[in-house]
Amino acid sequence: MNRIGRRGELGRVEASSYLSDEALVGLVARGDEGALGALYDRHAQLAYGVARRLLRDAQLAEDAVQEGFVNVWRQASSFRPERSRAASWILMLVHRRAVDLVRREERRRADAIDERAELVADAANTEETALSHLERELAAKMLAQLPDQQREVLELAFWGGYSQSELADRLGVPLGTIKSRMFNGMARVRALMEDETWTTANSAN
Amino acid sequence: VDDCEQRELTAGYALGALDRDDASRFEAHLRRCKACAAEVEAFRDALLVLAHTAEPAEPPAELRGRILAEVAPRAIDRPRRSFRSPFRWPLPALATGLAAAAACTVIVVVGTQGSGAGGPAALLGEPVAAEVALQPTGIGRILVGRDGKVVAQVTLHRAPAGKAYEAWVMPKGDAQRARPAGLLRGDGTQTVVLSARAHQGDVVGFTLEPAGGSPRPTSPPVATAHV
């Protein structure tokens, strides 16, 4: 007979409203599907927005979100809260599925950045909160501080799903240059996050 | 980290931008190099900045349910091969016509997820003696009170037309003495009070039965817990 644990008095519904993302991932690792639902409620809108922008197809974007969240369930026990935020881990899992899908659907490949008009139309469907607007402005401001060549490589990889060698071909520069631009760009973003104390993403919790 | 020659690949890996060959080599490297593994995880947070330049969009309402149905109560659609019931069920037990006639217990559905006041422990109305996860993992759990009252919180697909889920309490290893403990339709997460009491050594289980219920289980369990 298992003695009741710390979780004993904690119904799922009550738990979901105040637990951190990281704690919810911990519950998911113990098979709590209510906790997965709570993570979905917090992150699915951004995840779906990311997947749609990358895939430009509502059905494929749904597939990416679904497979991403199923991977949250399957891989929850490997998540290390001391190393990265749960939000970025979840978004990475969805993004990774979206990249797999976009690589399969070659023709849909984004010319990553110049599709903003279409995206704005999509966004009209969502009531954007003041907070998410703030986050978007902050994110854009941070990326604007990167040297153009670094930003270009990050955006094409993230939104176009291009691999490093594809980027080298596309931009006509050596593979080694792409690798170092990507590394330096990511390192710069990370440093900016520390400067800016990227708190807004977490305060959504 | 600085002296690892693979270090430069950490950023590309976090971005999902490594070429296939690089990615598989680098994954092998990550298993050996803790510094690079930590670096990859730290770079993940930088993805948040890129992600946040997207406009959030409302996914179709049914997507959430599809995901939860995929991760949790698989057993109804296709039983998980890995799931072995801890006890044997008499199969098949009775003709369904006879079974339906035996529907004498009605489960009290006291709340579904989202409406629970106080949670399952409050519904028990007696001190909690045990909390046991239902198998397969993720399908739910039961709370057993000091005097044997059982509250189950269980997530099931809606039962097919003409069928219902029936709860059972039985001594371990003796399905012939299974006592019906109520019926539920199953539709998302439900918190239910069973109409039979359970004690240490008993098994609580759910099977899919004709809508009126059966006096004995007639199908393999979709969920079980050993008290």
CSV table of C-alpha atoms in Angstrom, one decimal:
chain,number,residue,atom,x,y,z
A,1,MET,CA,0.0,0.0,0.0
A,2,ASN,CA,1.6,3.3,-1.0
A,3,ARG,CA,1.4,5.9,1.6
A,4,ILE,CA,0.1,9.1,0.4
A,5,GLY,CA,2.9,11.4,-0.8
A,6,ARG,CA,3.4,15.1,-0.8
A,7,ARG,CA,1.1,15.3,-3.7
A,8,GLY,CA,-1.7,13.7,-1.8
A,9,GLU,CA,-3.9,16.6,-1.1
A,10,LEU,CA,-3.1,18.3,-4.3
A,11,GLY,CA,-5.8,17.8,-6.9
A,12,ARG,CA,-4.7,18.4,-10.4
A,13,VAL,CA,-7.0,21.2,-11.1
A,14,GLU,CA,-5.8,23.2,-8.1
A,15,ALA,CA,-2.2,22.3,-8.7
A,16,SER,CA,-2.1,23.6,-12.3
A,17,SER,CA,-2.9,27.2,-11.4
A,18,TYR,CA,0.1,27.9,-9.2
A,19,LEU,CA,2.8,25.4,-10.0
A,20,SER,CA,5.8,26.6,-12.1
A,21,ASP,CA,6.3,25.2,-15.5
A,22,GLU,CA,9.2,23.2,-14.1
A,23,ALA,CA,7.1,21.7,-11.4
A,24,LEU,CA,4.5,20.7,-13.9
A,25,VAL,CA,7.1,19.0,-16.0
A,26,GLY,CA,8.0,17.1,-12.9
A,27,LEU,CA,4.4,15.9,-12.5
A,28,VAL,CA,4.2,15.0,-16.2
A,29,ALA,CA,7.3,12.8,-15.6
A,30,ARG,CA,5.2,11.0,-13.0
A,31,GLY,CA,2.4,10.4,-15.4
A,32,ASP,CA,0.1,13.2,-14.5
A,33,GLU,CA,-1.8,14.1,-17.7
A,34,GLY,CA,-3.5,17.0,-16.0
A,35,ALA,CA,-0.1,18.7,-15.6
A,36,LEU,CA,0.5,18.2,-19.3
A,37,GLY,CA,-2.9,19.9,-20.0
A,38,ALA,CA,-1.8,22.8,-17.8
A,39,LEU,CA,1.5,23.2,-19.7
A,40,TYR,CA,-0.5,23.1,-22.9
A,41,ASP,CA,-2.8,25.8,-21.7
A,42,ARG,CA,0.2,28.0,-21.0
A,43,HIS,CA,2.3,27.4,-24.0
A,44,ALA,CA,0.2,26.1,-26.9
A,45,GLN,CA,-0.6,29.5,-28.3
A,46,LEU,CA,3.0,30.5,-28.8
A,47,ALA,CA,4.0,27.0,-29.9
A,48,TYR,CA,1.2,27.0,-32.5
A,49,GLY,CA,2.2,30.5,-33.6
A,50,VAL,CA,5.8,29.4,-34.1
A,51,ALA,CA,4.7,26.2,-35.9
A,52,ARG,CA,2.4,28.2,-38.2
A,53,ARG,CA,5.0,30.7,-39.1
A,54,LEU,CA,7.4,28.0,-39.9
A,55,LEU,CA,5.1,25.7,-41.8
A,56,ARG,CA,2.5,28.0,-43.2
A,57,ASP,CA,-0.1,25.4,-43.0
A,58,ALA,CA,-2.6,25.0,-40.2
A,59,GLN,CA,-2.8,21.2,-40.4
A,60,LEU,CA,0.9,20.7,-40.4
A,61,ALA,CA,1.3,23.2,-37.5
A,62,GLU,CA,-1.2,21.2,-35.5
A,63,ASP,CA,0.7,18.1,-36.2
A,64,ALA,CA,3.9,19.7,-35.0
A,65,VAL,CA,2.3,21.0,-31.8
A,66,GLN,CA,0.7,17.6,-31.1
A,67,GLU,CA,3.9,15.6,-31.7
A,68,GLY,CA,5.9,18.2,-29.7
A,69,PHE,CA,3.6,17.9,-26.7
A,70,VAL,CA,3.5,14.1,-26.9
A,71,ASN,CA,7.3,14.3,-26.7
A,72,VAL,CA,7.0,16.5,-23.6
A,73,TRP,CA,5.1,13.6,-22.1
A,74,ARG,CA,7.6,11.0,-23.2
A,75,GLN,CA,10.7,12.9,-22.4
A,76,ALA,CA,9.7,14.7,-19.2
A,77,SER,CA,11.9,12.6,-17.0
A,78,SER,CA,15.0,13.8,-19.0
A,79,PHE,CA,14.3,17.5,-18.5
A,80,ARG,CA,16.7,19.2,-16.1
A,81,PRO,CA,15.2,22.3,-14.6
A,82,GLU,CA,18.6,23.5,-13.4
A,83,ARG,CA,19.9,23.8,-17.0
A,84,SER,CA,17.1,25.5,-18.9
A,85,ARG,CA,13.6,26.7,-18.6
A,86,ALA,CA,10.7,24.4,-19.1
A,87,ALA,CA,9.2,26.9,-21.6
A,88,SER,CA,12.2,26.8,-23.9
A,89,TRP,CA,12.4,23.0,-23.6
A,90,ILE,CA,8.7,22.7,-24.7
A,91,LEU,CA,9.1,25.2,-27.5
A,92,MET,CA,12.2,23.4,-28.6
A,93,LEU,CA,10.4,20.1,-28.9
A,94,VAL,CA,7.6,21.7,-30.9
A,95,HIS,CA,10.1,23.6,-33.1
A,96,ARG,CA,12.1,20.5,-33.7
A,97,ARG,CA,9.0,18.7,-35.0
A,98,ALA,CA,8.1,21.6,-37.1
A,99,VAL,CA,11.6,21.7,-38.6
A,100,ASP,CA,11.3,18.0,-39.4
A,101,LEU,CA,8.0,18.6,-41.2
A,102,VAL,CA,9.2,21.6,-43.1
A,103,ARG,CA,12.2,19.7,-44.4
A,104,ARG,CA,9.9,17.1,-45.6
A,105,GLU,CA,7.6,19.7,-47.3
A,106,GLU,CA,10.3,21.4,-49.2
A,107,ARG,CA,8.0,23.6,-51.2
A,108,ARG,CA,6.6,25.3,-48.1
A,109,ARG,CA,10.0,26.4,-46.9
A,110,ALA,CA,9.8,29.9,-45.7
A,111,ASP,CA,11.8,32.6,-47.2
A,112,ALA,CA,11.9,33.1,-43.6
A,113,ILE,CA,11.4,36.6,-42.8
A,114,ASP,CA,9.5,38.4,-45.5
A,115,GLU,CA,6.1,36.9,-44.8
A,116,ARG,CA,5.1,39.3,-42.1
A,117,ALA,CA,1.9,40.5,-43.9
A,118,GLU,CA,0.5,37.0,-43.8
A,119,LEU,CA,1.5,36.6,-40.2
A,120,VAL,CA,-0.2,39.8,-39.1
A,121,ALA,CA,-3.4,38.5,-40.7
A,122,ASP,CA,-3.1,35.3,-38.6
A,123,ALA,CA,-2.6,37.2,-35.5
A,124,ALA,CA,-5.9,39.0,-35.8
A,125,ASN,CA,-7.5,35.7,-34.7
A,126,THR,CA,-5.8,35.9,-31.3
A,127,GLU,CA,-6.5,38.4,-28.6
A,128,GLU,CA,-3.0,39.4,-27.9
A,129,THR,CA,-2.3,40.1,-24.3
A,130,ALA,CA,-0.3,43.1,-23.2
A,131,LEU,CA,2.2,40.7,-21.8
A,132,SER,CA,2.8,38.7,-25.0
A,133,HIS,CA,3.0,42.0,-26.9
A,134,LEU,CA,5.7,43.2,-24.5
A,135,GLU,CA,7.6,39.9,-24.9
A,136,ARG,CA,7.5,40.2,-28.7
A,137,GLU,CA,8.8,43.8,-28.6
A,138,LEU,CA,11.6,42.8,-26.3
A,139,ALA,CA,12.5,39.8,-28.4
A,140,ALA,CA,12.6,41.9,-31.5
A,141,LYS,CA,14.7,44.6,-29.8
A,142,MET,CA,17.2,42.0,-28.6
A,143,LEU,CA,17.5,40.4,-32.1
A,144,ALA,CA,18.0,43.9,-33.5
A,145,GLN,CA,21.2,44.2,-31.5
A,146,LEU,CA,22.9,41.3,-33.3
A,147,PRO,CA,25.1,41.9,-36.3
A,148,ASP,CA,23.1,41.4,-39.4
A,149,GLN,CA,25.0,38.4,-40.6
A,150,GLN,CA,24.5,36.6,-37.3
A,151,ARG,CA,20.8,37.5,-37.1
A,152,GLU,CA,20.3,36.3,-40.6
A,153,VAL,CA,21.7,32.9,-39.9
A,154,LEU,CA,19.7,32.4,-36.8
A,155,GLU,CA,16.4,33.5,-38.4
A,156,LEU,CA,16.9,31.4,-41.5
A,157,ALA,CA,17.7,28.4,-39.4
A,158,PHE,CA,14.8,28.9,-36.9
A,159,TRP,CA,12.1,30.0,-39.3
A,160,GLY,CA,13.2,28.3,-42.5
A,161,GLY,CA,14.4,25.1,-41.0
A,162,TYR,CA,17.7,25.3,-43.0
A,163,SER,CA,20.6,23.2,-41.9
A,164,GLN,CA,24.1,24.7,-41.7
A,165,SER,CA,25.2,23.3,-45.0
A,166,GLU,CA,22.0,24.6,-46.7
A,167,LEU,CA,22.7,28.0,-45.3
A,168,ALA,CA,26.3,27.9,-46.6
A,169,ASP,CA,25.0,27.1,-50.1
A,170,ARG,CA,22.2,29.7,-49.9
A,171,LEU,CA,24.4,32.5,-48.6
A,172,GLY,CA,27.4,31.5,-50.6
A,173,VAL,CA,29.8,31.4,-47.6
A,174,PRO,CA,32.0,28.6,-46.2
A,175,LEU,CA,30.3,26.1,-43.8
A,176,GLY,CA,32.8,27.1,-41.1
A,177,THR,CA,31.6,30.7,-41.3
A,178,ILE,CA,28.0,29.6,-40.9
A,179,LYS,CA,28.9,27.6,-37.8
A,180,SER,CA,30.7,30.4,-36.2
A,181,ARG,CA,28.1,33.0,-37.0
A,182,MET,CA,25.5,30.7,-35.5
A,183,PHE,CA,27.5,30.1,-32.4
A,184,ASN,CA,28.3,33.7,-31.9
A,185,GLY,CA,24.8,34.8,-32.6
A,186,MET,CA,23.3,32.4,-30.1
A,187,ALA,CA,25.9,33.3,-27.5
A,188,ARG,CA,25.0,37.0,-28.0
A,189,VAL,CA,21.3,36.3,-27.6
A,190,ARG,CA,22.0,34.5,-24.4
A,191,ALA,CA,24.2,37.3,-23.1
A,192,LEU,CA,21.5,39.8,-23.9
A,193,MET,CA,18.9,37.7,-22.1
A,194,GLU,CA,21.1,37.9,-19.0
A,195,ASP,CA,21.4,41.7,-19.4
A,196,GLU,CA,17.8,42.2,-20.0
A,197,THR,CA,16.8,39.8,-17.3
A,198,TRP,CA,14.3,38.0,-19.6
A,199,THR,CA,11.7,37.8,-16.9
A,200,THR,CA,8.6,38.4,-18.9
A,201,ALA,CA,8.5,34.9,-20.3
A,202,ASN,CA,8.4,33.5,-16.8
A,203,SER,CA,6.1,36.0,-15.3
A,204,ALA,CA,3.4,34.6,-17.6
A,205,ASN,CA,3.3,31.7,-15.1
B,1,VAL,CA,33.9,23.9,-22.3
B,2,ASP,CA,36.3,26.1,-24.2
B,3,ASP,CA,38.8,23.4,-24.9
B,4,CYS,CA,36.2,21.0,-26.5
B,5,GLU,CA,36.7,21.1,-30.2
B,6,GLN,CA,33.0,20.2,-30.7
B,7,ARG,CA,31.8,23.2,-28.8
B,8,GLU,CA,30.9,25.3,-31.8
B,9,LEU,CA,28.2,22.7,-32.7
B,10,THR,CA,26.3,23.3,-29.5
B,11,ALA,CA,24.5,26.3,-30.8
B,12,GLY,CA,23.5,24.7,-34.1
B,13,TYR,CA,22.3,21.6,-32.3
B,14,ALA,CA,20.1,23.7,-29.9
B,15,LEU,CA,18.7,25.4,-33.0
B,16,GLY,CA,18.0,22.0,-34.7
B,17,ALA,CA,20.2,23.2,-37.6
B,18,LEU,CA,23.0,20.6,-37.7
B,19,ASP,CA,23.2,18.5,-40.9
B,20,ARG,CA,22.2,15.0,-40.4
B,21,ASP,CA,25.7,13.5,-40.2
B,22,ASP,CA,26.9,16.2,-37.8
B,23,ALA,CA,23.8,15.8,-35.7
B,24,SER,CA,24.3,12.0,-35.2
B,25,ARG,CA,28.0,12.4,-34.5
B,26,PHE,CA,27.3,15.2,-32.1
B,27,GLU,CA,24.6,13.3,-30.3
B,28,ALA,CA,27.2,10.6,-29.6
B,29,HIS,CA,29.6,13.2,-28.4
B,30,LEU,CA,26.9,14.7,-26.1
B,31,ARG,CA,26.6,11.4,-24.3
B,32,ARG,CA,30.3,11.7,-23.3
B,33,CYS,CA,30.8,15.4,-22.9
B,34,LYS,CA,29.0,16.9,-20.0
B,35,ALA,CA,30.2,20.4,-20.8
B,36,CYS,CA,28.7,20.4,-24.3
B,37,ALA,CA,25.5,18.9,-23.0
B,38,ALA,CA,25.1,21.6,-20.5
B,39,GLU,CA,26.0,24.2,-23.1
B,40,VAL,CA,23.2,22.9,-25.4
B,41,GLU,CA,20.7,23.1,-22.7
B,42,ALA,CA,21.7,26.6,-21.8
B,43,PHE,CA,21.5,27.7,-25.5
B,44,ARG,CA,17.9,26.4,-25.5
B,45,ASP,CA,16.8,29.5,-23.6
B,46,ALA,CA,18.0,31.6,-26.5
B,47,LEU,CA,15.4,29.9,-28.6
B,48,LEU,CA,12.8,31.6,-26.5
B,49,VAL,CA,13.8,35.0,-27.9
B,50,LEU,CA,13.4,33.8,-31.5
B,51,ALA,CA,10.1,32.0,-30.7
B,52,HIS,CA,8.8,35.1,-29.0
B,53,THR,CA,9.0,37.1,-32.3
B,54,ALA,CA,6.1,34.9,-33.5
B,55,GLU,CA,2.6,36.0,-33.1
B,56,PRO,CA,0.8,33.6,-30.7
B,57,ALA,CA,-2.2,31.9,-32.4
B,58,GLU,CA,-5.1,30.0,-31.0
B,59,PRO,CA,-4.9,26.4,-31.9
B,60,PRO,CA,-8.1,24.5,-32.8
B,61,ALA,CA,-10.0,23.7,-29.6
B,62,GLU,CA,-9.9,19.9,-30.2
B,63,LEU,CA,-6.1,19.8,-30.3
B,64,ARG,CA,-5.7,19.7,-26.5
B,65,GLY,CA,-8.0,16.7,-26.2
B,66,ARG,CA,-6.2,14.9,-29.0
B,67,ILE,CA,-2.9,15.3,-27.2
B,68,LEU,CA,-4.2,14.1,-23.9
B,69,ALA,CA,-6.0,11.2,-25.5
B,70,GLU,CA,-2.8,10.2,-27.2
B,71,VAL,CA,-0.7,10.2,-24.1
B,72,ALA,CA,-3.0,8.8,-21.5
B,73,PRO,CA,-5.9,6.3,-22.0
B,74,ARG,CA,-4.7,4.5,-25.0
B,75,ALA,CA,-5.9,1.2,-23.6
B,76,ILE,CA,-9.4,1.7,-24.9
B,77,ASP,CA,-8.5,2.0,-28.6
B,78,ARG,CA,-5.6,-0.3,-28.7
B,79,PRO,CA,-4.4,-2.0,-25.5
B,80,ARG,CA,-0.8,-1.3,-24.8
B,81,ARG,CA,1.2,-4.4,-25.3
B,82,SER,CA,3.4,-3.6,-22.4
B,83,PHE,CA,0.4,-3.4,-20.0
B,84,ARG,CA,-0.2,-6.7,-18.2
B,85,SER,CA,-2.9,-6.8,-15.7
B,86,PRO,CA,-1.7,-8.0,-12.3
B,87,PHE,CA,-4.5,-10.6,-12.1
B,88,ARG,CA,-6.5,-12.7,-14.5
B,89,TRP,CA,-9.9,-11.8,-15.7
B,90,PRO,CA,-12.5,-14.4,-16.6
B,91,LEU,CA,-13.0,-14.0,-20.3
B,92,PRO,CA,-15.6,-14.2,-21.6
B,93,ALA,CA,-17.9,-14.5,-18.6
B,94,LEU,CA,-21.5,-14.1,-19.5
B,95,ALA,CA,-23.7,-13.3,-22.5
B,96,THR,CA,-24.3,-9.6,-22.7
B,97,GLY,CA,-28.1,-9.9,-22.4
B,98,LEU,CA,-27.7,-11.5,-19.1
B,99,ALA,CA,-25.1,-9.1,-18.1
B,100,ALA,CA,-27.2,-6.1,-18.8
B,101,ALA,CA,-29.9,-7.4,-16.5
B,102,ALA,CA,-27.5,-7.4,-13.6
B,103,ALA,CA,-27.0,-3.7,-13.6
B,104,CYS,CA,-27.7,-3.0,-10.0
B,105,THR,CA,-25.1,-0.5,-9.0
B,106,VAL,CA,-25.0,3.1,-10.2
B,107,ILE,CA,-21.9,5.1,-9.8
B,108,VAL,CA,-22.1,8.5,-8.4
B,109,VAL,CA,-20.3,10.8,-10.7
B,110,VAL,CA,-19.4,13.6,-8.4
B,111,GLY,CA,-17.4,15.9,-10.5
B,112,THR,CA,-15.4,16.2,-13.6
B,113,GLN,CA,-12.1,17.9,-14.1
B,114,GLY,CA,-12.5,21.6,-13.8
B,115,SER,CA,-15.4,21.6,-11.5
B,116,GLY,CA,-14.0,19.7,-8.5
B,117,ALA,CA,-14.5,21.5,-5.2
B,118,GLY,CA,-11.8,20.4,-2.8
B,119,GLY,CA,-10.5,17.6,-5.0
B,120,PRO,CA,-10.7,13.8,-4.6
B,121,ALA,CA,-9.5,13.8,-1.0
B,122,ALA,CA,-12.4,16.0,0.1
B,123,LEU,CA,-14.8,13.6,-1.6
B,124,LEU,CA,-13.5,10.7,0.3
B,125,GLY,CA,-15.0,12.1,3.6
B,126,GLU,CA,-12.7,9.9,5.6
B,127,PRO,CA,-8.9,10.0,6.3
B,128,VAL,CA,-6.8,8.9,3.3
B,129,ALA,CA,-5.1,5.6,3.9
B,130,ALA,CA,-3.5,5.2,0.5
B,131,GLU,CA,-3.1,6.8,-2.8
B,132,VAL,CA,-2.3,4.4,-5.7
B,133,ALA,CA,-1.6,5.2,-9.3
B,134,LEU,CA,-3.8,3.4,-11.8
B,135,GLN,CA,-1.9,1.4,-14.4
B,136,PRO,CA,-1.2,2.0,-17.3
B,137,THR,CA,0.7,5.1,-16.2
B,138,GLY,CA,-1.1,8.3,-16.7
B,139,ILE,CA,-4.6,7.0,-16.7
B,140,GLY,CA,-5.3,8.2,-13.2
B,141,ARG,CA,-5.2,7.3,-9.5
B,142,ILE,CA,-7.3,6.1,-6.6
B,143,LEU,CA,-7.6,7.3,-3.1
B,144,VAL,CA,-8.6,4.7,-0.5
B,145,GLY,CA,-10.0,5.9,2.8
B,146,ARG,CA,-9.4,4.4,6.2
B,147,ASP,CA,-12.7,2.6,6.1
B,148,GLY,CA,-12.3,1.4,2.5
B,149,LYS,CA,-14.2,4.0,0.6
B,150,VAL,CA,-12.6,4.6,-2.8
B,151,VAL,CA,-12.4,7.7,-4.9
B,152,ALA,CA,-11.0,7.3,-8.4
B,153,GLN,CA,-9.8,10.1,-10.6
B,154,VAL,CA,-9.6,8.5,-14.1
B,155,THR,CA,-9.2,9.8,-17.6
B,156,LEU,CA,-11.0,7.7,-20.2
B,157,HIS,CA,-12.2,8.2,-23.8
B,158,ARG,CA,-16.0,8.4,-24.0
B,159,ALA,CA,-17.3,4.8,-24.0
B,160,PRO,CA,-18.5,3.7,-27.5
B,161,ALA,CA,-22.3,3.7,-28.0
B,162,GLY,CA,-24.0,1.0,-26.0
B,163,LYS,CA,-21.0,0.6,-23.7
B,164,ALA,CA,-20.0,1.9,-20.3
B,165,TYR,CA,-17.0,1.6,-18.1
B,166,GLU,CA,-17.6,-0.6,-15.0
B,167,ALA,CA,-15.5,-0.3,-11.9
B,168,TRP,CA,-14.7,-3.4,-9.9
B,169,VAL,CA,-13.2,-4.3,-6.5
B,170,MET,CA,-11.9,-7.8,-6.1
B,171,PRO,CA,-9.5,-9.8,-3.9
B,172,LYS,CA,-6.2,-10.1,-5.7
B,173,GLY,CA,-6.0,-13.0,-8.0
B,174,ASP,CA,-9.7,-13.9,-7.7
B,175,ALA,CA,-11.7,-12.2,-10.5
B,176,GLN,CA,-14.6,-14.6,-9.9
B,177,ARG,CA,-15.3,-12.7,-6.7
B,178,ALA,CA,-15.1,-9.3,-8.4
B,179,ARG,CA,-17.7,-6.9,-7.0
B,180,PRO,CA,-19.3,-4.4,-9.4
B,181,ALA,CA,-18.5,-0.9,-8.1
B,182,GLY,CA,-20.4,1.3,-10.5
B,183,LEU,CA,-20.6,2.6,-14.0
B,184,LEU,CA,-19.3,5.6,-15.8
B,185,ARG,CA,-19.4,6.9,-19.3
B,186,GLY,CA,-15.9,8.1,-19.5
B,187,ASP,CA,-15.3,11.4,-21.2
B,188,GLY,CA,-12.1,13.2,-20.1
B,189,THR,CA,-11.1,13.2,-16.5
B,190,GLN,CA,-13.7,12.2,-14.0
B,191,THR,CA,-13.6,11.9,-10.3
B,192,VAL,CA,-15.9,9.2,-9.0
B,193,VAL,CA,-16.8,7.5,-5.8
B,194,LEU,CA,-17.0,3.8,-6.1
B,195,SER,CA,-20.0,1.9,-4.7
B,196,ALA,CA,-17.9,-0.9,-3.3
B,197,ARG,CA,-15.3,-0.6,-0.6
B,198,ALA,CA,-11.7,-1.8,-1.0
B,199,HIS,CA,-9.2,-3.0,1.5
B,200,GLN,CA,-5.5,-3.8,1.5
B,201,GLY,CA,-4.8,-6.6,-1.0
B,202,ASP,CA,-7.7,-5.8,-3.1
B,203,VAL,CA,-7.5,-4.8,-6.8
B,204,VAL,CA,-9.5,-1.9,-8.2
B,205,GLY,CA,-10.1,-2.1,-11.9
B,206,PHE,CA,-12.2,-0.7,-14.8
B,207,THR,CA,-13.4,-2.7,-17.8
B,208,LEU,CA,-15.5,-1.8,-20.8
B,209,GLU,CA,-19.0,-3.4,-20.5
B,210,PRO,CA,-22.4,-3.2,-22.0
B,211,ALA,CA,-24.1,0.0,-21.0
B,212,GLY,CA,-26.1,-1.6,-18.3
B,213,GLY,CA,-23.1,-3.1,-16.6
B,214,SER,CA,-22.2,-6.8,-16.0
B,215,PRO,CA,-22.1,-8.8,-12.8
B,216,ARG,CA,-18.6,-10.0,-13.7
B,217,PRO,CA,-15.9,-8.4,-15.9
B,218,THR,CA,-16.2,-9.6,-19.5
B,219,SER,CA,-13.3,-7.8,-21.1
B,220,PRO,CA,-9.7,-7.1,-20.2
B,221,PRO,CA,-9.2,-4.2,-17.8
B,222,VAL,CA,-8.4,-0.8,-19.2
B,223,ALA,CA,-7.0,0.3,-15.8
B,224,THR,CA,-6.1,-1.3,-12.5
B,225,ALA,CA,-4.6,-0.4,-9.2
B,226,HIS,CA,-3.4,-2.7,-6.5
B,227,VAL,CA,-4.4,-1.4,-3.1
